[in-house]
mmCIF file of C-alpha atoms in Angstrom:
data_model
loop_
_atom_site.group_PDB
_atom_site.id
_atom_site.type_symbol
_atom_site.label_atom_id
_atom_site.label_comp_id
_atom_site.label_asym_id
_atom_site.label_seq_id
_atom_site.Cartn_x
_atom_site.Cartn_y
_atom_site.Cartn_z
ATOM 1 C CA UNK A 1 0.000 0.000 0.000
ATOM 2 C CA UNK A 2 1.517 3.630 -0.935
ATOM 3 C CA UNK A 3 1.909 5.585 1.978
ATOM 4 C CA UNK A 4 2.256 9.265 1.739
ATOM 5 C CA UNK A 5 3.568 11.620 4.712
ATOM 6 C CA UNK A 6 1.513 14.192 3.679
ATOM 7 C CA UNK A 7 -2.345 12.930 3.002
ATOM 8 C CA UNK A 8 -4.993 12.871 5.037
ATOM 9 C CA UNK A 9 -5.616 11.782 8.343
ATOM 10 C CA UNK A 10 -1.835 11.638 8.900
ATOM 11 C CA UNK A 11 -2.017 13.333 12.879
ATOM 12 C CA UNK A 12 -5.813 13.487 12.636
ATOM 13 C CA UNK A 13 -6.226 10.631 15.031
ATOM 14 C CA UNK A 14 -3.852 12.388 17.522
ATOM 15 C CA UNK A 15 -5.517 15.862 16.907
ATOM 16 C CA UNK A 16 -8.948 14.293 17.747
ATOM 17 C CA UNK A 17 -7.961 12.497 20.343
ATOM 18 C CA UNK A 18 -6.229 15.021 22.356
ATOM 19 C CA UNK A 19 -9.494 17.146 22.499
ATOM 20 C CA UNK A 20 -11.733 13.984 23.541
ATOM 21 C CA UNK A 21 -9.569 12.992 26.519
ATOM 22 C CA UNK A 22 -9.042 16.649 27.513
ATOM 23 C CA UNK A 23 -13.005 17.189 27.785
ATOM 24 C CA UNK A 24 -12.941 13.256 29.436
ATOM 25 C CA UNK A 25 -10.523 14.855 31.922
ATOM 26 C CA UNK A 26 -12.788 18.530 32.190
ATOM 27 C CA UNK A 27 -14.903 16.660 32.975
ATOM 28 C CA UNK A 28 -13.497 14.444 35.773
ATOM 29 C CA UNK A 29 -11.796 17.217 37.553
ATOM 30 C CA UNK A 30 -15.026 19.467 38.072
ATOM 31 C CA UNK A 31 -16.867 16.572 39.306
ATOM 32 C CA UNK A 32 -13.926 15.329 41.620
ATOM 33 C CA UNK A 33 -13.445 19.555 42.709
ATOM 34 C CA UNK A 34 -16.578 19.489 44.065
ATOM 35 C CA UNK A 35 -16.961 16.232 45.878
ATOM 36 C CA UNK A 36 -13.629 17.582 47.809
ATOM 37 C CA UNK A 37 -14.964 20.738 48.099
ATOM 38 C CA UNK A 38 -18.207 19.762 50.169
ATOM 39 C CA UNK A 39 -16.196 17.313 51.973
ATOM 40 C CA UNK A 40 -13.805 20.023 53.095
ATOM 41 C CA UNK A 41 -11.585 19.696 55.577
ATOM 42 C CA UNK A 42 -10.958 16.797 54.185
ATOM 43 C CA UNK A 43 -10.551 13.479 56.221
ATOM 44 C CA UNK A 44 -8.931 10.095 55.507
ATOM 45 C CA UNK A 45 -11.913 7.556 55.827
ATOM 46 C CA UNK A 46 -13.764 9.738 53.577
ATOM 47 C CA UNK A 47 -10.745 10.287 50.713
ATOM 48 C CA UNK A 48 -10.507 6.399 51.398
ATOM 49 C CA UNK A 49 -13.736 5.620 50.871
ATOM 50 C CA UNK A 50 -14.647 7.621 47.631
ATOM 51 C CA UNK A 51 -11.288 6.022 45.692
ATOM 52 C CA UNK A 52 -12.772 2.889 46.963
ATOM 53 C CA UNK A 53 -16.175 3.195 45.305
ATOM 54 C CA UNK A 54 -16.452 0.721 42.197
ATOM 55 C CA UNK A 55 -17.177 3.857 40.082
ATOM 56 C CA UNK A 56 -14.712 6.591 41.217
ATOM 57 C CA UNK A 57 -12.209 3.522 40.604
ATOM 58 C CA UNK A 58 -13.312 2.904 36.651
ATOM 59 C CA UNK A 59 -13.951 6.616 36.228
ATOM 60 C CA UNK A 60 -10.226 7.467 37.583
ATOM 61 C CA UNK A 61 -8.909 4.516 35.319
ATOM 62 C CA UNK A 62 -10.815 6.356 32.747
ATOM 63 C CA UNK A 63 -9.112 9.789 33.233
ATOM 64 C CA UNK A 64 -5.183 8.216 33.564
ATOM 65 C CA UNK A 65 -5.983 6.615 30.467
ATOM 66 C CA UNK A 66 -7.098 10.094 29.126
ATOM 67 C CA UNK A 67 -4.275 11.586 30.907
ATOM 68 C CA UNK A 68 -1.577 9.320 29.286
ATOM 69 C CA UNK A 69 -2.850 9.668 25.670
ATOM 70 C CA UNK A 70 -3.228 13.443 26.217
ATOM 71 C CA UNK A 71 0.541 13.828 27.959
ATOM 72 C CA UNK A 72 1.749 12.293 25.104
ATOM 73 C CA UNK A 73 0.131 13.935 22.602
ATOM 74 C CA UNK A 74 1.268 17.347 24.012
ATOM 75 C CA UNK A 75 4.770 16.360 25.146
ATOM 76 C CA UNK A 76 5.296 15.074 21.808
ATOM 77 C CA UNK A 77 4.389 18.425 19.851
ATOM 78 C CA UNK A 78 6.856 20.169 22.323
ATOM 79 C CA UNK A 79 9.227 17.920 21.319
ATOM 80 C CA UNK A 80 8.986 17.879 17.556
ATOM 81 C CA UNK A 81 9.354 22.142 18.101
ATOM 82 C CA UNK A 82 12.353 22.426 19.661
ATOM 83 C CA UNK A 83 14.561 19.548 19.544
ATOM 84 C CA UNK A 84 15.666 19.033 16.393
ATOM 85 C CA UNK A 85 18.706 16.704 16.168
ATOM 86 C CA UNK A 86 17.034 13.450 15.143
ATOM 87 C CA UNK A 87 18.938 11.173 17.914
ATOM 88 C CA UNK A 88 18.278 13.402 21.233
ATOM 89 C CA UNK A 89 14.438 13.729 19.399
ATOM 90 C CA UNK A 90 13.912 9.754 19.495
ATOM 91 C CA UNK A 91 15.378 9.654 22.715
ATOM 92 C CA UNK A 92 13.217 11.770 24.613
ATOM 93 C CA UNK A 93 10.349 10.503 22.635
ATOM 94 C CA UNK A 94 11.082 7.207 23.617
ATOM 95 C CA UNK A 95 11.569 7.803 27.263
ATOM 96 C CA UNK A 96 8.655 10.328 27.658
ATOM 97 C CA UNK A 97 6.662 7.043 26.243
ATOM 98 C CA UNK A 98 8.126 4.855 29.055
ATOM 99 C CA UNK A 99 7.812 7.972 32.000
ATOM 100 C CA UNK A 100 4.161 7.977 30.465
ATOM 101 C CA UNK A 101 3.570 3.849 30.706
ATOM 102 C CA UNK A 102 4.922 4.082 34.207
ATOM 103 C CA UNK A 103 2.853 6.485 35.726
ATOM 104 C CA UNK A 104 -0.514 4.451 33.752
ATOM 105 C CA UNK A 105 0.802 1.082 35.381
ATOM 106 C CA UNK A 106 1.302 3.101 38.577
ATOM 107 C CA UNK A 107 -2.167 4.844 39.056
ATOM 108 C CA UNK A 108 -3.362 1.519 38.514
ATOM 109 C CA UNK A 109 -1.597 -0.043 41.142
ATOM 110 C CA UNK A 110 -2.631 3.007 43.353
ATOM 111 C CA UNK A 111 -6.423 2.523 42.525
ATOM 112 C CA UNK A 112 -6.317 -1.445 43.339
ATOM 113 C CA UNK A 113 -4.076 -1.888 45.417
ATOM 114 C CA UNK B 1 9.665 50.565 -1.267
ATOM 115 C CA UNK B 2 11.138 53.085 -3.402
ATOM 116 C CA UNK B 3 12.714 54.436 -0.474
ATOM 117 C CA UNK B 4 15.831 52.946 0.671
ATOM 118 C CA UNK B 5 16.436 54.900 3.714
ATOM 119 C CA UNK B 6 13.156 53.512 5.484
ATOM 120 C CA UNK B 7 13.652 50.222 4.179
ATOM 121 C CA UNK B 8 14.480 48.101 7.341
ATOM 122 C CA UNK B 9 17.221 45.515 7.733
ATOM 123 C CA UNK B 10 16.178 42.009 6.361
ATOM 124 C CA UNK B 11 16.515 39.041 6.787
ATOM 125 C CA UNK B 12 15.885 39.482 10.623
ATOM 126 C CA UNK B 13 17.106 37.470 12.578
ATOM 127 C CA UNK B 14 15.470 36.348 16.424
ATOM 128 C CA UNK B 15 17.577 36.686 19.197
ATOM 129 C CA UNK B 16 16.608 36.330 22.905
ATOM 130 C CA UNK B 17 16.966 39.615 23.644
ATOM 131 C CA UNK B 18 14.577 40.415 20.690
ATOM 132 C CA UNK B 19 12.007 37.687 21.979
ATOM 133 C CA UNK B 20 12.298 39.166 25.430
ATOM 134 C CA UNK B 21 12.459 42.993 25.103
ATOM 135 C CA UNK B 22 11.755 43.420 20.998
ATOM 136 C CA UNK B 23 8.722 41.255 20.229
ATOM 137 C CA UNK B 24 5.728 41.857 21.958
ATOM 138 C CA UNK B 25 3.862 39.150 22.382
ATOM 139 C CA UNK B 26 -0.027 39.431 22.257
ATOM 140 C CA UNK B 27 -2.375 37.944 24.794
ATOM 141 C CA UNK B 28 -3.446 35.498 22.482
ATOM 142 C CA UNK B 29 0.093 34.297 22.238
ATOM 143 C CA UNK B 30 0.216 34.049 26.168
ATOM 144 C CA UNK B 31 -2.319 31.816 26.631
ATOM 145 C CA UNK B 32 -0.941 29.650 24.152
ATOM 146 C CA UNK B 33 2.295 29.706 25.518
ATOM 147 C CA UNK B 34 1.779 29.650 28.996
ATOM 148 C CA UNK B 35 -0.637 26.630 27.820
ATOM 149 C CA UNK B 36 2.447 24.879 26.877
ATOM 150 C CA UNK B 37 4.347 25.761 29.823
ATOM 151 C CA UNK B 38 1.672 24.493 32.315
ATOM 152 C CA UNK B 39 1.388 21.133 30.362
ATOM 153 C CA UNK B 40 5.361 20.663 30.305
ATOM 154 C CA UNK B 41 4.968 21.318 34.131
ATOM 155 C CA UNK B 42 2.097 19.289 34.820
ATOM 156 C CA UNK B 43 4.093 15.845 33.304
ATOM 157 C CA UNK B 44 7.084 16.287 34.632
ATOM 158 C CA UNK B 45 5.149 16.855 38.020
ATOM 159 C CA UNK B 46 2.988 13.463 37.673
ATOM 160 C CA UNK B 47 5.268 11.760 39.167
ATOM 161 C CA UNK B 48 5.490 13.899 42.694
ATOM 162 C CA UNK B 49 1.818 13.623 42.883
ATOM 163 C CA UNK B 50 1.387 10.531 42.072
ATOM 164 C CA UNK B 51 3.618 9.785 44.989
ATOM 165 C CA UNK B 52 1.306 12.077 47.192
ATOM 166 C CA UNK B 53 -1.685 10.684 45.987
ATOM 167 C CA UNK B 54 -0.377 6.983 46.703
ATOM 168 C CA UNK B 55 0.918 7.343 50.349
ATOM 169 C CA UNK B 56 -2.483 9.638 50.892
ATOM 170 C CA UNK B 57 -4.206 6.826 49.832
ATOM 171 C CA UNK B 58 -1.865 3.945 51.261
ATOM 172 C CA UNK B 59 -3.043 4.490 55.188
ATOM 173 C CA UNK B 60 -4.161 7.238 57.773
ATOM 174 C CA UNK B 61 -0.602 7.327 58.881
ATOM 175 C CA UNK B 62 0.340 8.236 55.354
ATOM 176 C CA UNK B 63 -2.739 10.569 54.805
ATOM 177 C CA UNK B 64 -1.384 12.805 57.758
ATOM 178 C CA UNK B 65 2.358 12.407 56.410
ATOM 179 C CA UNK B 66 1.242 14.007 53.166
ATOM 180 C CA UNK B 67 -0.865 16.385 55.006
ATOM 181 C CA UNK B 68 2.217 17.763 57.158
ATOM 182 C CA UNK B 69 4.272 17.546 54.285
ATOM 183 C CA UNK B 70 2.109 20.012 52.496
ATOM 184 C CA UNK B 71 2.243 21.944 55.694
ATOM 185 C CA UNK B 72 5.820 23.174 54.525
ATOM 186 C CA UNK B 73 5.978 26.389 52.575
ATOM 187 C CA UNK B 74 8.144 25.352 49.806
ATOM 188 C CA UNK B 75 5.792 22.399 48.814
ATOM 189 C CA UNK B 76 2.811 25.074 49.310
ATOM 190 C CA UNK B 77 4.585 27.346 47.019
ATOM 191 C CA UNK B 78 5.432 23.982 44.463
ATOM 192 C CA UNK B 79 1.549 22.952 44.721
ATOM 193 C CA UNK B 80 0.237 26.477 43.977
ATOM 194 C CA UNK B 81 2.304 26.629 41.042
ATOM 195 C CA UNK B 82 0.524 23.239 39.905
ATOM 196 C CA UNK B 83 -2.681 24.397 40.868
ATOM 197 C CA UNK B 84 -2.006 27.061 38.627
ATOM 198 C CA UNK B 85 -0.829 25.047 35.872
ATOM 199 C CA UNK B 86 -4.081 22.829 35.818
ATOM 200 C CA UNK B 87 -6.236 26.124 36.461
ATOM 201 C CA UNK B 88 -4.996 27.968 33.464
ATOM 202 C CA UNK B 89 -4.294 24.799 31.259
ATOM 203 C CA UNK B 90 -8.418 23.809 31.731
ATOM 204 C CA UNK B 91 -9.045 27.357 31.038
ATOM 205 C CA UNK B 92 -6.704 27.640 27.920
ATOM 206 C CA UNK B 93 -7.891 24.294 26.710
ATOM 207 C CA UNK B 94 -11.804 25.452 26.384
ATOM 208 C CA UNK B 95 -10.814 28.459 24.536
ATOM 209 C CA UNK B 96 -8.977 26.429 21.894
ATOM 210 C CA UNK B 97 -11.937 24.026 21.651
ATOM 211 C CA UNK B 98 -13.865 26.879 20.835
ATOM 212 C CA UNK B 99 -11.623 28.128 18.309
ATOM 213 C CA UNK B 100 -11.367 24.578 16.797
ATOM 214 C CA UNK B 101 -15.497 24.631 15.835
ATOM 215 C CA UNK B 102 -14.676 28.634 15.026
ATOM 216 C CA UNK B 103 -15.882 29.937 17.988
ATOM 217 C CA UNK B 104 -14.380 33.845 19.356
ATOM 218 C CA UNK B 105 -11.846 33.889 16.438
ATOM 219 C CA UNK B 106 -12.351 37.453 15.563
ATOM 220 C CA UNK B 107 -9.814 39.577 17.043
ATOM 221 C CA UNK B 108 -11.456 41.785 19.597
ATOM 222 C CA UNK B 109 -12.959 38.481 21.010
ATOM 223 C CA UNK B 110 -9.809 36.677 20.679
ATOM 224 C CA UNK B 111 -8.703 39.093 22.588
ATOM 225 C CA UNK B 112 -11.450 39.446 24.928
ATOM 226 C CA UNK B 113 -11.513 35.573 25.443
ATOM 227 C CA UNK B 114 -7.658 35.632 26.019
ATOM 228 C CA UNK B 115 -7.988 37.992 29.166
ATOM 229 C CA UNK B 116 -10.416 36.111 30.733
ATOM 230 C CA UNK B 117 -8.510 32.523 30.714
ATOM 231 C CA UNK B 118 -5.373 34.059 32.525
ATOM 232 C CA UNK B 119 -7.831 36.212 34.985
ATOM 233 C CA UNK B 120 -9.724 33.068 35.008
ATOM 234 C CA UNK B 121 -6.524 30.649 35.487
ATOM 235 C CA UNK B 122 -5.171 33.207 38.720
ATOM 236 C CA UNK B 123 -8.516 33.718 40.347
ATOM 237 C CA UNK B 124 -8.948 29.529 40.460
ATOM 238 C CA UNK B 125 -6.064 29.171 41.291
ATOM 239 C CA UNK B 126 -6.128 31.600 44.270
ATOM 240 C CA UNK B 127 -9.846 29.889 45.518
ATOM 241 C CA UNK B 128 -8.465 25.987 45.106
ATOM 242 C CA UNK B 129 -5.144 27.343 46.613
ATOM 243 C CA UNK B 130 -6.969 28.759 49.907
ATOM 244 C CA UNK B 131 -9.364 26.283 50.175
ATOM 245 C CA UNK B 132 -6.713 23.214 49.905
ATOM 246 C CA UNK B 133 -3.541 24.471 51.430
#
């Protein structure tokens, strides 16, 4: 199949879904603002408690997930501005992918523990 | 054009001292670049609160750890600065979904729209930061 740098939907995918998972994440962090806020000051058994719920759990999972794609996304258009030597660009392309798997794989093991 | 004496030095070349002092950047371009600054911040700072958020979660003991932890000024100072970060980068974010579906791309309302995100990104900042630390 002929490939060619420049057609469509080349970055489209990326484009797209940076917006989805930021409004995924909007979304989340108004929601989780005010369940703190009427909770405030905030105690353990009740920050406990709402990570614990079946639904703040999938709903969290839902916004790292967001979070990841999103980070790299945006890290990555940083990154193909200003660095410009091909080697260094790889390299910090490859280990912003593995910073990004590790904090996925850790919010995971934070949520079920 | 015809006149050589008013005809300015080209190419032009950026400096820093031109980027810092020369080039006025509008508000439109602040947003957008202070959007970028706040995201850079906010991954390289995932994992410090990812550590908070796991030992806050991990036990009571490790709730009130974080909680004194935060009591110290410098981390106050370092968690303002994120709260900031997320404030303005929401903020920034909603304007450029607007101006994806063509929404406030005129420039008066560019403008307009420009103001409000960094107002907006300060003043949430300030309430979260009062309210949580």
């Amino acid at each position: 199949m002929r490939r060619v740098v420049v057609g469509a939907h080349y970055g489209l995918r990326d484009w797209l879904a940076q917006r989805v998972t930021a409004v995924i994440m909007a979304v989340y962090s108004v929601v989780l603002v005010f369940i703190v806020l009427s909770e405030a000051p905030l105690r353990y058994d009740a920050w406990r408690d709402l990570f614990a719920k079946g639904w703040m759990r999938v709903a969290t999972l839902l916004f790292g997930v967001s979070l990841a794609w999103h980070m790299w996304v945006g890290v990555r258009d940083i990154v193909m501005d200003y660095v410009k030597p091909d080697g260094l660009r790889l390299a910090i392309q490859v280990l912003t992918l593995l910073t990004i798997a590790a904090y996925l794989g850790w919010i995971v093991q934070i949520l079920w523990r | 054009m015809a006149n050589a004496a008013i005809k300015k030095a080209r190419p032009k070349y950026l400096s820093l001292a031109a980027l810092l002092f020369e080039i006025r950047l509008p508000l439109a371009g602040w947003v957008s670049i202070l959007h970028r600054v706040s995201g850079a911040l906010l991954f390289l700072a995932t994992v410090w609160l990812l550590f908070l958020l796991d030992r806050s979660l991990a036990s009571e003991s490790g709730f009130e750890s974080v909680r004194s932890y935060a009591s110290n000024p410098l981390v106050k100072v370092a968690l303002l600065v994120l709260i900031w970060s997320y404030c303005h980068h929401f903020c920034a974010g909603i304007r450029f979904l607007f101006l994806d579906i063509h929404k406030g791309i005129d420039k008066e309302t560019s403008r307009l729209t420009s103001i409000v995100v960094i107002v907006a990104g300060l003043a949430l900042a300030a309430l979260f930061g009062a309210r949580l630390l």
